[in-house]
Amino acid sequence: MTEPSYEDLEKEISIDDIDFSDLEAKYAVNADLGLETYVVVDGAPKAPSSKAPLLEKVLRKFLSKAGELVEGEAGVFLPIEDNMTKGYLFAQFKTPEMATAAVQQLNGKPLDAKHRLFVNRFSDIEKYCTEGSVPSTFVEPEIPPQKSFGYLKSWLQDESGRDQMAMHFSDTVGVYFSNKKNDPKAVTEPRKGFTSKYAKFSPKGTYLFSIHPQGVQSWGGEKFEKINKFVHPQVRLIDFSPSEKYMVTLSPTGITAPESAAEAKEFPFGPESEGHKLVIWDLATGEPARTFALPPHLEDQKEMPWPLVKWSFDDKYCCRQGPDALAVYETPSFQLLDKKLVKVDGIVDFEWAPAGVKLSGSRDEEGEHILSYWTPETPN
């Protein structure tokens, strides 16, 4: 009998028939090795190696919002090449649960105005980068068709030039055309239980808002269909920027992360918002742009001054008042302008100019952003 050649063996043996389970088990990433406590962070700033310690401090503070990091270089490791950080890092948390929280809460969050961080589990590298773990053939995902709400300013097409108004009576809210001599005409069928508090139009009438125990709902279009849901439990007050880019909501209850995984998927806030009561929302996306804690002197105040956030005429800036200071923020980053407060001893109130102010020598055609404030007269 002739011995089979290597060529014959190769033809007879199919790779699919070989059981690799023992090898896969031997070389698989084991959670006991501690890799489940690691995350990989992309999108970090690239900085000279001399500034790496400062960058590490900033990143450590950011990541610590999700849990406690291991001390030293093992906690945050910044690879350096050619005397520059490489724009990514490895971080180790003290427990796998903290690493999971970092992925859920911090992935996609902005570090600053120019950098957005992407946080993934270190173990996902094997999961997605091992040959055969991801299909080699691209399958185009099914993207649901974008829902159209029609023309959001449809009342402008009314042949009689009538304005619309919302009327709230008992537990029913209706939107009506305002007739000069006749009774108002309903735009749509008045809705019972439309809101648990009140209904309010945005400044230019593009959206109508209802308030509920879970948050705020926006409505719009010719038939006033649902547009966006803004999750902010027990919200009491709402306000809007002049150009309708942003909404501000206030709740007496501080933001608390939900315990169940199902609720966490719908929860729009990160750990940095824990306990905050004031939220600025992006109306176009429905996402929170910035959250704030209430100043201590307002926590126990029975009558809340409102609005707490005031806007420049074009939504480019917003401002909050605190004890003896003003905090001016630039949109859309909502970072503190010039990274410092405007100190004003004894400030009582302030307002933005309702339009751009053309100052002598100014080249800005829209005018300058002017903010004025007043303080009580005090003896010198």
Coordinates of C-alpha atoms in Angstrom, one line a residue:
M1 CA 0.0 0.0 0.0
T2 CA 1.4 3.4 -0.9
E3 CA 1.4 6.1 1.7
P4 CA -0.8 9.1 0.9
S5 CA 1.0 12.2 -0.1
Y6 CA 0.6 15.6 1.6
E7 CA -1.4 16.7 -1.4
D8 CA -3.9 13.9 -0.9
L9 CA -4.2 14.7 2.8
E10 CA -4.9 18.3 2.1
K11 CA -7.7 17.3 -0.2
E12 CA -9.2 14.8 2.2
I13 CA -9.2 17.0 5.3
S14 CA -11.6 19.9 5.6
I15 CA -10.9 22.7 8.0
D16 CA -14.6 22.9 8.8
D17 CA -14.4 19.4 10.2
I18 CA -11.7 20.2 12.8
D19 CA -12.8 21.1 16.3
F20 CA -10.8 24.1 17.5
S21 CA -12.8 24.6 20.7
D22 CA -10.0 23.5 23.0
L23 CA -7.6 26.0 21.4
E24 CA -10.2 28.8 21.4
A25 CA -10.8 28.2 25.1
K26 CA -7.0 28.1 25.8
Y27 CA -6.3 31.4 24.1
A28 CA -9.6 33.3 24.6
V29 CA -9.5 36.6 26.6
N30 CA -10.2 35.6 30.1
A31 CA -12.2 38.0 32.3
D32 CA -10.2 36.7 35.3
L33 CA -7.1 38.3 33.8
G34 CA -8.6 41.7 34.5
L35 CA -9.0 42.8 30.9
E36 CA -12.7 43.5 31.6
T37 CA -11.7 46.5 33.6
Y38 CA -9.9 48.1 30.7
V39 CA -11.3 50.5 28.1
V40 CA -9.8 52.0 25.0
V41 CA -10.4 55.7 24.4
D42 CA -10.1 57.3 21.0
G43 CA -10.4 61.0 19.9
A44 CA -8.1 62.4 22.6
P45 CA -6.1 65.5 21.9
K46 CA -2.6 65.0 20.4
A47 CA -0.1 67.0 22.5
P48 CA 3.7 67.3 23.0
S49 CA 5.1 64.7 25.4
S50 CA 5.9 67.6 27.8
K51 CA 2.2 68.3 28.2
A52 CA 1.3 64.6 28.6
P53 CA 1.0 64.8 32.4
L54 CA -1.4 67.7 32.2
L55 CA -3.5 65.9 29.5
E56 CA -3.5 62.7 31.6
K57 CA -4.9 64.7 34.5
V58 CA -7.7 66.1 32.4
L59 CA -8.6 62.7 30.9
R60 CA -8.5 61.1 34.3
K61 CA -10.9 63.6 35.7
F62 CA -13.2 63.1 32.7
L63 CA -13.2 59.3 33.0
S64 CA -13.6 59.3 36.8
K65 CA -17.1 60.5 36.2
A66 CA -18.0 56.9 35.5
G67 CA -16.0 55.2 38.2
E68 CA -12.7 55.0 40.1
L69 CA -9.6 54.5 38.1
V70 CA -6.5 52.6 39.1
E71 CA -3.8 54.9 40.4
G72 CA -0.6 55.7 38.4
E73 CA 0.3 54.8 34.8
A74 CA -1.8 51.6 35.0
G75 CA -4.9 53.8 35.4
V76 CA -4.4 56.0 32.4
F77 CA -1.7 55.1 29.8
L78 CA -1.0 57.6 26.9
P79 CA 1.1 56.1 24.1
I80 CA 3.7 58.5 22.9
E81 CA 5.5 58.5 19.5
D82 CA 7.9 61.1 18.2
N83 CA 7.4 63.1 21.3
M84 CA 3.7 63.4 20.7
T85 CA 0.7 61.6 22.2
K86 CA -1.1 59.5 19.7
G87 CA -4.7 60.6 20.2
Y88 CA -5.8 57.5 22.1
L89 CA -5.3 56.0 25.5
F90 CA -5.9 52.9 27.7
A91 CA -7.6 53.3 31.0
Q92 CA -8.2 50.7 33.8
F93 CA -11.0 51.0 36.3
K94 CA -11.2 49.2 39.6
T95 CA -14.1 47.0 38.6
P96 CA -15.6 45.6 35.4
E97 CA -18.9 47.4 36.3
M98 CA -17.1 50.8 36.3
A99 CA -15.6 50.0 32.8
T100 CA -19.1 49.1 31.5
A101 CA -20.5 52.3 33.0
A102 CA -17.7 54.3 31.2
V103 CA -18.7 52.8 27.8
Q104 CA -22.4 53.4 28.4
Q105 CA -22.1 56.9 29.8
L106 CA -19.0 58.5 28.2
N107 CA -18.9 57.1 24.7
G108 CA -19.4 59.9 22.2
K109 CA -19.2 62.7 24.9
P110 CA -17.2 65.8 24.2
L111 CA -14.0 66.4 26.2
D112 CA -14.0 70.0 25.0
A113 CA -15.2 72.1 22.0
K114 CA -12.9 70.3 19.6
H115 CA -12.6 66.7 20.9
R116 CA -15.2 64.0 21.2
L117 CA -14.1 60.8 23.0
F118 CA -15.1 57.3 21.9
V119 CA -14.9 54.7 24.7
N120 CA -14.9 51.0 24.1
R121 CA -14.1 47.9 26.1
F122 CA -10.6 46.5 25.6
S123 CA -12.1 43.0 25.3
D124 CA -14.0 44.2 22.2
I125 CA -10.8 44.3 20.3
E126 CA -10.7 40.5 20.2
K127 CA -14.5 40.4 19.7
Y128 CA -14.4 42.5 16.5
C129 CA -10.8 42.3 15.3
T130 CA -10.2 38.6 15.3
E131 CA -10.4 37.1 11.8
G132 CA -13.9 35.7 11.1
S133 CA -15.6 37.5 14.0
V134 CA -17.0 40.1 11.7
P135 CA -18.6 39.1 8.3
S136 CA -16.3 39.9 5.4
T137 CA -19.3 40.8 3.2
F138 CA -20.9 44.1 3.9
V139 CA -24.7 43.9 4.4
E140 CA -26.3 47.3 4.0
P141 CA -28.4 48.0 7.1
E142 CA -32.1 48.8 6.9
I143 CA -32.5 52.5 7.7
P144 CA -36.1 53.4 8.5
P145 CA -37.4 56.2 6.4
Q146 CA -37.2 59.7 7.9
K147 CA -40.5 60.7 9.3
S148 CA -41.8 64.0 7.8
F149 CA -43.8 66.3 10.0
G150 CA -44.7 68.6 7.1
Y151 CA -44.2 72.3 7.1
L152 CA -43.6 73.3 10.7
K153 CA -44.8 76.9 10.0
S154 CA -47.9 75.9 8.1
W155 CA -50.0 78.6 9.6
L156 CA -48.0 81.1 7.5
Q157 CA -49.8 79.7 4.5
D158 CA -53.3 80.5 5.8
E159 CA -55.1 82.4 3.1
S160 CA -56.7 84.8 5.7
G161 CA -53.4 85.5 7.4
R162 CA -54.6 84.3 10.8
D163 CA -52.4 83.5 13.7
Q164 CA -52.7 80.4 15.8
M165 CA -53.2 80.2 19.6
A166 CA -53.3 77.4 22.1
M167 CA -56.2 77.4 24.6
H168 CA -56.1 75.3 27.8
F169 CA -59.4 74.7 29.5
S170 CA -59.9 72.1 32.3
D171 CA -57.7 69.1 31.1
T172 CA -58.1 69.8 27.4
V173 CA -55.8 71.7 25.1
G174 CA -56.8 72.9 21.6
V175 CA -55.0 75.0 18.9
Y176 CA -57.2 77.5 17.2
F177 CA -57.1 80.1 14.4
S178 CA -57.7 83.5 15.9
N179 CA -60.6 85.1 14.1
K180 CA -61.1 88.9 14.5
K181 CA -64.9 88.9 14.6
N182 CA -66.0 85.2 14.7
D183 CA -65.3 82.5 17.2
P184 CA -61.9 80.8 17.0
K185 CA -61.7 77.9 14.6
A186 CA -60.0 74.7 15.8
V187 CA -56.9 73.7 13.8
T188 CA -57.1 70.1 15.0
E189 CA -59.5 68.3 17.3
P190 CA -58.8 69.5 20.9
R191 CA -57.0 66.9 22.9
K192 CA -58.0 65.7 26.4
G193 CA -55.0 65.0 28.7
F194 CA -52.6 66.7 26.3
T195 CA -50.5 68.0 29.2
S196 CA -50.2 67.5 32.9
K197 CA -49.1 71.1 33.6
Y198 CA -49.5 73.6 30.7
A199 CA -48.9 73.9 27.0
K200 CA -46.5 76.5 25.5
F201 CA -45.5 77.6 22.0
S202 CA -41.9 78.3 21.2
P203 CA -41.1 82.0 20.4
K204 CA -41.7 81.8 16.6
G205 CA -44.5 79.3 16.8
T206 CA -42.6 76.4 15.2
Y207 CA -43.2 74.0 18.1
L208 CA -45.9 73.4 20.7
F209 CA -44.8 71.8 24.0
S210 CA -46.6 69.7 26.6
I211 CA -45.3 68.9 30.1
H212 CA -45.5 65.5 31.7
P213 CA -44.1 63.7 34.8
Q214 CA -41.4 62.1 32.5
G215 CA -40.4 65.3 30.8
V216 CA -41.4 67.5 27.8
Q217 CA -42.9 66.5 24.4
S218 CA -42.6 68.7 21.3
W219 CA -45.4 68.8 18.7
G220 CA -45.5 70.4 15.3
G221 CA -46.7 70.4 11.7
E222 CA -50.1 71.0 10.3
K223 CA -51.6 68.3 12.4
F224 CA -49.4 68.8 15.5
E225 CA -47.7 65.4 15.5
K226 CA -45.1 64.3 18.0
I227 CA -41.6 65.4 17.2
N228 CA -39.2 64.9 20.1
K229 CA -39.3 63.7 23.6
F230 CA -37.1 65.4 26.3
V231 CA -36.6 63.1 29.3
H232 CA -36.4 65.3 32.4
P233 CA -38.6 63.9 35.3
Q234 CA -40.8 66.2 37.2
V235 CA -40.0 69.2 35.0
R236 CA -41.9 72.4 36.1
L237 CA -40.6 75.3 34.0
I238 CA -39.5 75.6 30.4
D239 CA -38.1 78.5 28.3
F240 CA -36.6 78.9 24.8
S241 CA -33.8 80.8 23.0
P242 CA -34.9 83.5 20.6
S243 CA -34.1 81.6 17.5
E244 CA -35.6 78.3 18.8
K245 CA -32.4 76.4 18.7
Y246 CA -32.4 75.6 22.4
M247 CA -34.9 74.9 25.2
V248 CA -34.2 75.2 29.0
T249 CA -36.0 73.0 31.5
L250 CA -36.0 73.1 35.3
S251 CA -37.0 70.4 37.7
P252 CA -37.1 70.4 41.5
T253 CA -35.7 66.9 41.4
G254 CA -32.0 66.3 40.7
I255 CA -31.0 64.1 37.8
T256 CA -30.5 60.5 38.9
A257 CA -29.3 57.7 36.7
P258 CA -31.9 54.9 36.4
E259 CA -31.1 51.5 37.8
S260 CA -32.5 49.2 35.1
A261 CA -30.7 48.7 31.8
A262 CA -33.9 49.3 29.8
E263 CA -34.3 52.7 31.3
A264 CA -30.6 53.5 31.0
K265 CA -30.9 53.1 27.2
E266 CA -33.4 56.0 27.0
F267 CA -31.5 58.1 29.6
P268 CA -29.8 61.0 27.9
F269 CA -27.6 62.2 30.7
G270 CA -24.0 61.2 31.7
P271 CA -22.6 60.9 35.2
E272 CA -21.5 64.5 35.1
S273 CA -25.2 65.6 35.3
E274 CA -25.9 63.7 38.5
G275 CA -27.9 65.9 40.8
H276 CA -28.3 68.8 38.3
K277 CA -31.7 70.4 37.9
L278 CA -31.3 72.8 35.0
V279 CA -31.0 71.4 31.5
I280 CA -30.3 73.1 28.1
W281 CA -31.6 71.1 25.2
D282 CA -30.8 71.1 21.5
L283 CA -34.3 71.3 19.9
A284 CA -33.2 69.8 16.6
T285 CA -31.6 66.7 18.0
G286 CA -33.6 66.3 21.2
E287 CA -30.3 65.8 23.1
P288 CA -29.1 67.7 26.2
A289 CA -26.4 70.3 25.4
R290 CA -25.5 71.2 29.0
T291 CA -26.8 70.7 32.5
F292 CA -26.3 72.8 35.6
A293 CA -26.7 72.5 39.3
L294 CA -28.8 75.2 41.0
P295 CA -26.9 77.9 42.8
P296 CA -27.1 77.2 46.6
H297 CA -29.0 80.5 47.2
L298 CA -31.8 79.2 44.9
E299 CA -32.2 75.7 46.3
D300 CA -34.6 76.7 49.1
Q301 CA -36.3 79.6 47.4
K302 CA -40.1 79.3 47.2
E303 CA -40.5 81.6 44.2
M304 CA -38.0 80.7 41.5
P305 CA -36.8 83.6 39.3
W306 CA -37.3 82.7 35.7
P307 CA -35.7 82.4 33.2
L308 CA -32.5 81.4 34.8
V309 CA -30.7 81.4 31.5
K310 CA -30.9 84.4 29.2
W311 CA -29.9 84.5 25.5
S312 CA -28.3 86.9 23.1
F313 CA -30.5 87.9 20.1
D314 CA -29.0 85.3 17.8
D315 CA -28.5 82.4 20.3
K316 CA -24.8 82.7 20.0
Y317 CA -24.4 83.3 23.7
C318 CA -26.3 82.6 26.9
C319 CA -25.7 83.8 30.4
R320 CA -26.5 82.8 34.0
Q321 CA -26.4 84.9 37.1
G322 CA -24.8 83.8 40.3
P323 CA -23.7 85.5 43.5
D324 CA -21.7 88.6 42.5
A325 CA -20.9 87.2 39.1
L326 CA -22.2 86.4 35.6
A327 CA -21.4 83.2 33.7
V328 CA -21.4 83.8 29.9
Y329 CA -21.4 80.7 27.7
E330 CA -20.7 80.4 23.9
T331 CA -22.9 78.0 21.9
P332 CA -22.9 75.3 20.7
S333 CA -20.1 74.1 23.0
F334 CA -21.6 75.8 26.1
Q335 CA -18.1 76.4 27.4
L336 CA -17.5 79.4 29.7
L337 CA -16.5 82.4 27.6
D338 CA -12.8 83.1 28.1
K339 CA -12.9 80.4 30.8
K340 CA -13.8 82.8 33.5
L341 CA -16.7 84.4 35.3
V342 CA -17.5 88.1 34.9
K343 CA -17.3 89.5 38.5
V344 CA -20.0 92.0 39.4
D345 CA -20.3 92.8 43.1
G346 CA -23.9 93.1 44.2
I347 CA -25.5 92.3 40.9
V348 CA -29.3 92.1 41.0
D349 CA -30.4 91.5 37.4
F350 CA -29.2 91.6 33.8
E351 CA -30.5 91.6 30.2
W352 CA -29.2 91.1 26.7
A353 CA -29.9 93.6 24.0
P354 CA -32.9 92.3 21.9
A355 CA -31.0 92.9 18.7
G356 CA -27.4 93.6 17.5
V357 CA -26.2 97.0 18.5
K358 CA -24.1 98.9 15.9
L359 CA -21.3 100.6 17.7
S360 CA -19.0 103.2 16.3
G361 CA -16.2 101.6 14.4
S362 CA -17.7 98.2 14.5
R363 CA -17.4 96.1 11.3
D364 CA -20.1 93.6 12.3
E365 CA -23.1 94.2 10.1
E366 CA -25.5 92.4 12.5
G367 CA -24.3 94.5 15.4
E368 CA -22.5 93.7 18.6
H369 CA -23.8 91.5 21.4
I370 CA -24.5 93.9 24.3
L371 CA -25.3 92.8 27.8
S372 CA -26.3 95.2 30.6
Y373 CA -26.7 94.7 34.3
W374 CA -27.6 96.7 37.3
T375 CA -26.6 96.8 40.9
P376 CA -28.1 98.8 43.8
E377 CA -26.4 102.1 44.6
T378 CA -24.0 101.8 47.5
P379 CA -22.2 104.4 49.5
N380 CA -18.5 104.8 48.6

